[in-house]
PDB file of C-alpha atoms in Angstrom:
ATOM      1  CA  MET A  17     102.257 115.846  83.552  1.00  0.00           C
ATOM      2  CA  GLY A  18     100.278 118.311  81.583  1.00  0.00           C
ATOM      3  CA  VAL A  19      97.979 118.835  78.648  1.00  0.00           C
ATOM      4  CA  VAL A  20      98.899 117.986  75.053  1.00  0.00           C
ATOM      5  CA  THR A  21      99.322 121.189  73.050  1.00  0.00           C
ATOM      6  CA  GLU A  22     100.569 119.695  69.768  1.00  0.00           C
ATOM      7  CA  VAL A  23     100.933 116.244  68.200  1.00  0.00           C
ATOM      8  CA  GLY A  24     103.200 115.043  65.431  1.00  0.00           C
ATOM      9  CA  ASP A  25     101.778 113.545  62.242  1.00  0.00           C
ATOM     10  CA  LYS A  26     102.679 109.996  63.361  1.00  0.00           C
ATOM     11  CA  VAL A  27     101.047 110.239  66.813  1.00  0.00           C
ATOM     12  CA  GLU A  28      98.139 107.818  67.168  1.00  0.00           C
ATOM     13  CA  LYS A  29      97.377 107.591  70.899  1.00  0.00           C
ATOM     14  CA  PHE A  30      96.885 111.242  71.843  1.00  0.00           C
ATOM     15  CA  LYS A  31      95.236 114.425  70.637  1.00  0.00           C
ATOM     16  CA  VAL A  32      95.458 118.093  71.581  1.00  0.00           C
ATOM     17  CA  GLY A  33      93.757 118.667  74.920  1.00  0.00           C
ATOM     18  CA  ASP A  34      94.461 115.202  76.406  1.00  0.00           C
ATOM     19  CA  LYS A  35      95.773 115.170  79.963  1.00  0.00           C
ATOM     20  CA  VAL A  36      98.985 113.121  80.046  1.00  0.00           C
ATOM     21  CA  GLY A  37     102.016 112.249  82.118  1.00  0.00           C
ATOM     22  CA  VAL A  38     105.596 111.252  81.399  1.00  0.00           C
ATOM     23  CA  GLY A  39     107.594 109.194  83.871  1.00  0.00           C
ATOM     24  CA  ALA A  40     111.329 108.855  84.256  1.00  0.00           C
ATOM     25  CA  LEU A  41     112.031 107.926  80.621  1.00  0.00           C
ATOM     26  CA  LEU A  42     111.661 110.159  77.622  1.00  0.00           C
ATOM     27  CA  ALA A  43     113.133 107.825  75.001  1.00  0.00           C
ATOM     28  CA  SER A  44     115.177 104.690  74.302  1.00  0.00           C
ATOM     29  CA  CYS A  45     116.389 102.895  71.174  1.00  0.00           C
ATOM     30  CA  ARG A  46     113.367 100.539  71.212  1.00  0.00           C
ATOM     31  CA  ASN A  47     115.459  97.936  69.339  1.00  0.00           C
ATOM     32  CA  CYS A  48     117.940  96.388  71.799  1.00  0.00           C
ATOM     33  CA  ASP A  49     117.390  93.258  73.913  1.00  0.00           C
ATOM     34  CA  MET A  50     116.481  95.339  76.966  1.00  0.00           C
ATOM     35  CA  CYS A  51     113.868  97.330  75.066  1.00  0.00           C
ATOM     36  CA  ALA A  52     112.453  94.114  73.584  1.00  0.00           C
ATOM     37  CA  GLN A  53     111.900  92.859  77.152  1.00  0.00           C
ATOM     38  CA  ASP A  54     110.157  96.099  78.212  1.00  0.00           C
ATOM     39  CA  LEU A  55     113.204  96.976  80.312  1.00  0.00           C
ATOM     40  CA  GLU A  56     113.948 100.244  78.533  1.00  0.00           C
ATOM     41  CA  VAL A  57     115.477 101.691  81.688  1.00  0.00           C
ATOM     42  CA  TYR A  58     118.492  99.420  80.994  1.00  0.00           C
ATOM     43  CA  CYS A  59     118.831 100.533  77.359  1.00  0.00           C
ATOM     44  CA  ALA A  60     122.262 102.004  76.633  1.00  0.00           C
ATOM     45  CA  GLN A  61     120.574 104.781  74.626  1.00  0.00           C
ATOM     46  CA  LYS A  62     117.859 105.704  77.150  1.00  0.00           C
ATOM     47  CA  ILE A  63     117.090 109.345  77.767  1.00  0.00           C
ATOM     48  CA  PHE A  64     115.775 110.285  81.191  1.00  0.00           C
ATOM     49  CA  SER A  65     113.092 112.951  81.330  1.00  0.00           C
ATOM     50  CA  THR A  66     115.183 114.960  83.818  1.00  0.00           C
ATOM     51  CA  GLY A  67     118.913 115.607  83.887  1.00  0.00           C
ATOM     52  CA  ALA A  68     119.797 114.185  80.477  1.00  0.00           C
ATOM     53  CA  ILE A  69     120.454 115.452  76.972  1.00  0.00           C
ATOM     54  CA  ASP A  70     117.558 114.983  74.550  1.00  0.00           C
ATOM     55  CA  THR A  71     117.937 113.927  70.907  1.00  0.00           C
ATOM     56  CA  ASP A  72     117.817 117.601  69.862  1.00  0.00           C
ATOM     57  CA  GLY A  73     120.862 118.366  72.041  1.00  0.00           C
ATOM     58  CA  ASN A  74     118.933 120.254  74.720  1.00  0.00           C
ATOM     59  CA  PRO A  75     118.859 119.281  78.394  1.00  0.00           C
ATOM     60  CA  THR A  76     115.753 117.567  79.734  1.00  0.00           C
ATOM     61  CA  HIS A  77     113.974 119.149  82.692  1.00  0.00           C
ATOM     62  CA  GLY A  78     111.119 116.722  83.338  1.00  0.00           C
ATOM     63  CA  GLY A  79     108.499 118.074  85.708  1.00  0.00           C
ATOM     64  CA  PHE A  80     110.473 121.287  86.112  1.00  0.00           C
ATOM     65  CA  CYS A  81     109.716 122.499  82.588  1.00  0.00           C
ATOM     66  CA  ASP A  82     106.790 124.283  81.010  1.00  0.00           C
ATOM     67  CA  LEU A  83     106.971 122.362  77.731  1.00  0.00           C
ATOM     68  CA  MET A  84     108.210 118.888  76.828  1.00  0.00           C
ATOM     69  CA  VAL A  85     108.402 116.822  73.661  1.00  0.00           C
ATOM     70  CA  ALA A  86     108.047 113.064  74.176  1.00  0.00           C
ATOM     71  CA  ASP A  87     107.619 109.917  72.138  1.00  0.00           C
ATOM     72  CA  GLU A  88     104.053 108.690  72.674  1.00  0.00           C
ATOM     73  CA  HIS A  89     105.443 105.314  73.789  1.00  0.00           C
ATOM     74  CA  TYR A  90     106.578 106.977  77.026  1.00  0.00           C
ATOM     75  CA  VAL A  91     103.452 109.035  77.614  1.00  0.00           C
ATOM     76  CA  ILE A  92     100.474 107.839  79.646  1.00  0.00           C
ATOM     77  CA  ARG A  93      96.899 109.075  79.500  1.00  0.00           C
ATOM     78  CA  TRP A  94      95.951 110.751  82.756  1.00  0.00           C
ATOM     79  CA  PRO A  95      92.740 109.450  84.346  1.00  0.00           C
ATOM     80  CA  GLU A  96      90.004 112.086  84.332  1.00  0.00           C
ATOM     81  CA  ASN A  97      89.009 111.242  87.920  1.00  0.00           C
ATOM     82  CA  LEU A  98      92.542 111.754  89.306  1.00  0.00           C
ATOM     83  CA  PRO A  99      93.570 115.355  90.027  1.00  0.00           C
ATOM     84  CA  MET A 100      96.927 115.993  88.409  1.00  0.00           C
ATOM     85  CA  ASP A 101      98.468 117.496  91.543  1.00  0.00           C
ATOM     86  CA  ALA A 102      97.359 114.558  93.707  1.00  0.00           C
ATOM     87  CA  GLY A 103      98.644 111.943  91.278  1.00  0.00           C
ATOM     88  CA  ALA A 104     101.953 113.586  90.402  1.00  0.00           C
ATOM     89  CA  PRO A 105     104.008 111.423  92.810  1.00  0.00           C
ATOM     90  CA  LEU A 106     102.909 108.312  90.941  1.00  0.00           C
ATOM     91  CA  LEU A 107     105.028 109.203  87.919  1.00  0.00           C
ATOM     92  CA  CYS A 108     108.305 108.920  89.810  1.00  0.00           C
ATOM     93  CA  ALA A 109     108.053 107.607  93.367  1.00  0.00           C
ATOM     94  CA  GLY A 110     105.020 105.528  92.423  1.00  0.00           C
ATOM     95  CA  ILE A 111     106.699 103.661  89.590  1.00  0.00           C
ATOM     96  CA  THR A 112     109.883 103.350  91.660  1.00  0.00           C
ATOM     97  CA  THR A 113     107.931 101.247  94.163  1.00  0.00           C
ATOM     98  CA  TYR A 114     105.318  99.658  91.880  1.00  0.00           C
ATOM     99  CA  SER A 115     107.790  98.270  89.370  1.00  0.00           C
ATOM    100  CA  PRO A 116     109.932  96.139  91.726  1.00  0.00           C
ATOM    101  CA  LEU A 117     106.857  94.871  93.570  1.00  0.00           C
ATOM    102  CA  ARG A 118     105.500  93.608  90.232  1.00  0.00           C
ATOM    103  CA  TYR A 119     108.848  92.481  88.813  1.00  0.00           C
ATOM    104  CA  PHE A 120     109.702  90.359  91.864  1.00  0.00           C
ATOM    105  CA  GLY A 121     106.226  88.855  92.158  1.00  0.00           C
ATOM    106  CA  LEU A 122     105.299  90.724  95.323  1.00  0.00           C
ATOM    107  CA  ASP A 123     101.963  91.781  93.840  1.00  0.00           C
ATOM    108  CA  LYS A 124      99.863  88.857  95.029  1.00  0.00           C
ATOM    109  CA  PRO A 125      97.264  88.781  97.800  1.00  0.00           C
ATOM    110  CA  GLY A 126      98.517  87.320 101.062  1.00  0.00           C
ATOM    111  CA  ILE A 127     102.223  87.605 100.338  1.00  0.00           C
ATOM    112  CA  HIS A 128     104.344  89.224 103.065  1.00  0.00           C
ATOM    113  CA  VAL A 129     106.209  92.375 102.044  1.00  0.00           C
ATOM    114  CA  GLY A 130     108.686  94.299 104.166  1.00  0.00           C
ATOM    115  CA  ILE A 131     108.997  98.018 103.458  1.00  0.00           C
ATOM    116  CA  VAL A 132     112.193  99.547 104.848  1.00  0.00           C
ATOM    117  CA  GLY A 133     111.685 103.199 105.689  1.00  0.00           C
ATOM    118  CA  LEU A 134     108.591 105.355 105.689  1.00  0.00           C
ATOM    119  CA  GLY A 135     109.699 108.350 103.676  1.00  0.00           C
ATOM    120  CA  GLY A 136     108.299 109.419 100.307  1.00  0.00           C
ATOM    121  CA  LEU A 137     108.923 106.052  98.634  1.00  0.00           C
ATOM    122  CA  GLY A 138     107.944 104.032 101.692  1.00  0.00           C
ATOM    123  CA  HIS A 139     104.540 105.703 101.932  1.00  0.00           C
ATOM    124  CA  LEU A 140     103.721 104.795  98.343  1.00  0.00           C
ATOM    125  CA  ALA A 141     105.195 101.312  98.667  1.00  0.00           C
ATOM    126  CA  VAL A 142     102.885 100.562 101.598  1.00  0.00           C
ATOM    127  CA  LYS A 143      99.823 101.831  99.735  1.00  0.00           C
ATOM    128  CA  ILE A 144     100.681  99.968  96.533  1.00  0.00           C
ATOM    129  CA  ALA A 145     101.531  96.705  98.302  1.00  0.00           C
ATOM    130  CA  LYS A 146      98.278  96.923 100.267  1.00  0.00           C
ATOM    131  CA  ALA A 147      96.379  97.553  97.023  1.00  0.00           C
ATOM    132  CA  PHE A 148      97.893  94.294  95.722  1.00  0.00           C
ATOM    133  CA  GLY A 149      96.535  92.558  98.839  1.00  0.00           C
ATOM    134  CA  ALA A 150      99.913  91.975 100.457  1.00  0.00           C
ATOM    135  CA  LYS A 151     100.541  91.790 104.186  1.00  0.00           C
ATOM    136  CA  VAL A 152     102.846  94.716 104.842  1.00  0.00           C
ATOM    137  CA  THR A 153     105.396  95.173 107.595  1.00  0.00           C
ATOM    138  CA  VAL A 154     107.074  98.560 107.836  1.00  0.00           C
ATOM    139  CA  ILE A 155     110.617  98.524 109.193  1.00  0.00           C
ATOM    140  CA  SER A 156     111.829 101.904 110.403  1.00  0.00           C
ATOM    141  CA  THR A 157     114.458 103.458 112.647  1.00  0.00           C
ATOM    142  CA  SER A 158     111.786 105.805 113.975  1.00  0.00           C
ATOM    143  CA  ALA A 159     109.244 104.360 116.418  1.00  0.00           C
ATOM    144  CA  SER A 160     107.256 107.583 116.063  1.00  0.00           C
ATOM    145  CA  LYS A 161     106.119 106.490 112.578  1.00  0.00           C
ATOM    146  CA  LYS A 162     104.252 103.418 113.831  1.00  0.00           C
ATOM    147  CA  GLN A 163     100.858 105.121 114.170  1.00  0.00           C
ATOM    148  CA  GLU A 164     101.109 106.635 110.705  1.00  0.00           C
ATOM    149  CA  ALA A 165     102.174 103.341 109.139  1.00  0.00           C
ATOM    150  CA  ILE A 166      99.394 101.291 110.674  1.00  0.00           C
ATOM    151  CA  GLN A 167      96.484 103.701 111.136  1.00  0.00           C
ATOM    152  CA  LYS A 168      96.914 106.022 108.159  1.00  0.00           C
ATOM    153  CA  LEU A 169      98.541 103.790 105.558  1.00  0.00           C
ATOM    154  CA  GLY A 170      97.133 100.394 106.549  1.00  0.00           C
ATOM    155  CA  ALA A 171     100.354  98.507 107.283  1.00  0.00           C
ATOM    156  CA  ASP A 172      99.777  95.231 109.107  1.00  0.00           C
ATOM    157  CA  ALA A 173     102.831  95.420 111.348  1.00  0.00           C
ATOM    158  CA  PHE A 174     105.623  97.791 112.317  1.00  0.00           C
ATOM    159  CA  LEU A 175     109.141  97.033 113.502  1.00  0.00           C
ATOM    160  CA  VAL A 176     111.838  99.294 114.871  1.00  0.00           C
ATOM    161  CA  SER A 177     115.039  98.228 113.137  1.00  0.00           C
ATOM    162  CA  SER A 178     117.248  99.110 116.075  1.00  0.00           C
ATOM    163  CA  ASP A 179     115.341  96.692 118.355  1.00  0.00           C
ATOM    164  CA  PRO A 180     117.139  93.312 118.043  1.00  0.00           C
ATOM    165  CA  GLU A 181     114.212  91.438 119.587  1.00  0.00           C
ATOM    166  CA  GLN A 182     111.710  92.796 117.053  1.00  0.00           C
ATOM    167  CA  MET A 183     114.064  92.096 114.173  1.00  0.00           C
ATOM    168  CA  GLN A 184     114.739  88.519 115.327  1.00  0.00           C
ATOM    169  CA  VAL A 185     111.026  87.650 115.473  1.00  0.00           C
ATOM    170  CA  ILE A 186     110.484  88.543 111.840  1.00  0.00           C
ATOM    171  CA  SER A 187     113.885  87.591 110.377  1.00  0.00           C
ATOM    172  CA  THR A 188     112.889  84.050 109.436  1.00  0.00           C
ATOM    173  CA  ILE A 189     109.846  85.206 107.440  1.00  0.00           C
ATOM    174  CA  PHE A 190     111.747  87.809 105.436  1.00  0.00           C
ATOM    175  CA  PHE A 191     114.792  85.563 105.022  1.00  0.00           C
ATOM    176  CA  TYR A 192     112.542  82.945 103.417  1.00  0.00           C
ATOM    177  CA  LEU A 193     111.016  85.528 101.084  1.00  0.00           C
ATOM    178  CA  SER A 194     114.394  86.909 100.061  1.00  0.00           C
ATOM    179  CA  ILE A 195     115.742  83.534  98.869  1.00  0.00           C
ATOM    180  CA  ARG A 196     112.741  82.479  96.786  1.00  0.00           C
TER     181      ARG A 196
END
């Protein structure tokens, strides 16, 4: 994320001085079947914002660079009320958890969602699922994360994956959800 310093003559959505962010993708062909379905991440010609080779032949460095050129299609306007440093995780870990929750229809109030692990992605997955109104169960190998999951992040339940009794109690609910 950063501030726009220049815009090309065909740019319509942004102007110099706008706060913006770029997620995992920097470009795609925008013409294939995947792109037509808004699934650019599956485009054979996609260019990731980090660890790829850009159209000009230079490597992409994503959030590790001081300057980036991006197609406005892959740039988002940064909300004025969201500090850039606080919102930075949303561009990678956030979309990594948000996208499958939406894609698989787990974004509805009252639905049960199981989040496996409470690391960087798990934290955001709990918060996003709760924002959708889901009932969230965190499943972790570490019992020490229970307080954090429930009290700090708002999870509804917590299970220790190595406890067969805890896993058996919930297995029928999550089995049903997984075969929908």
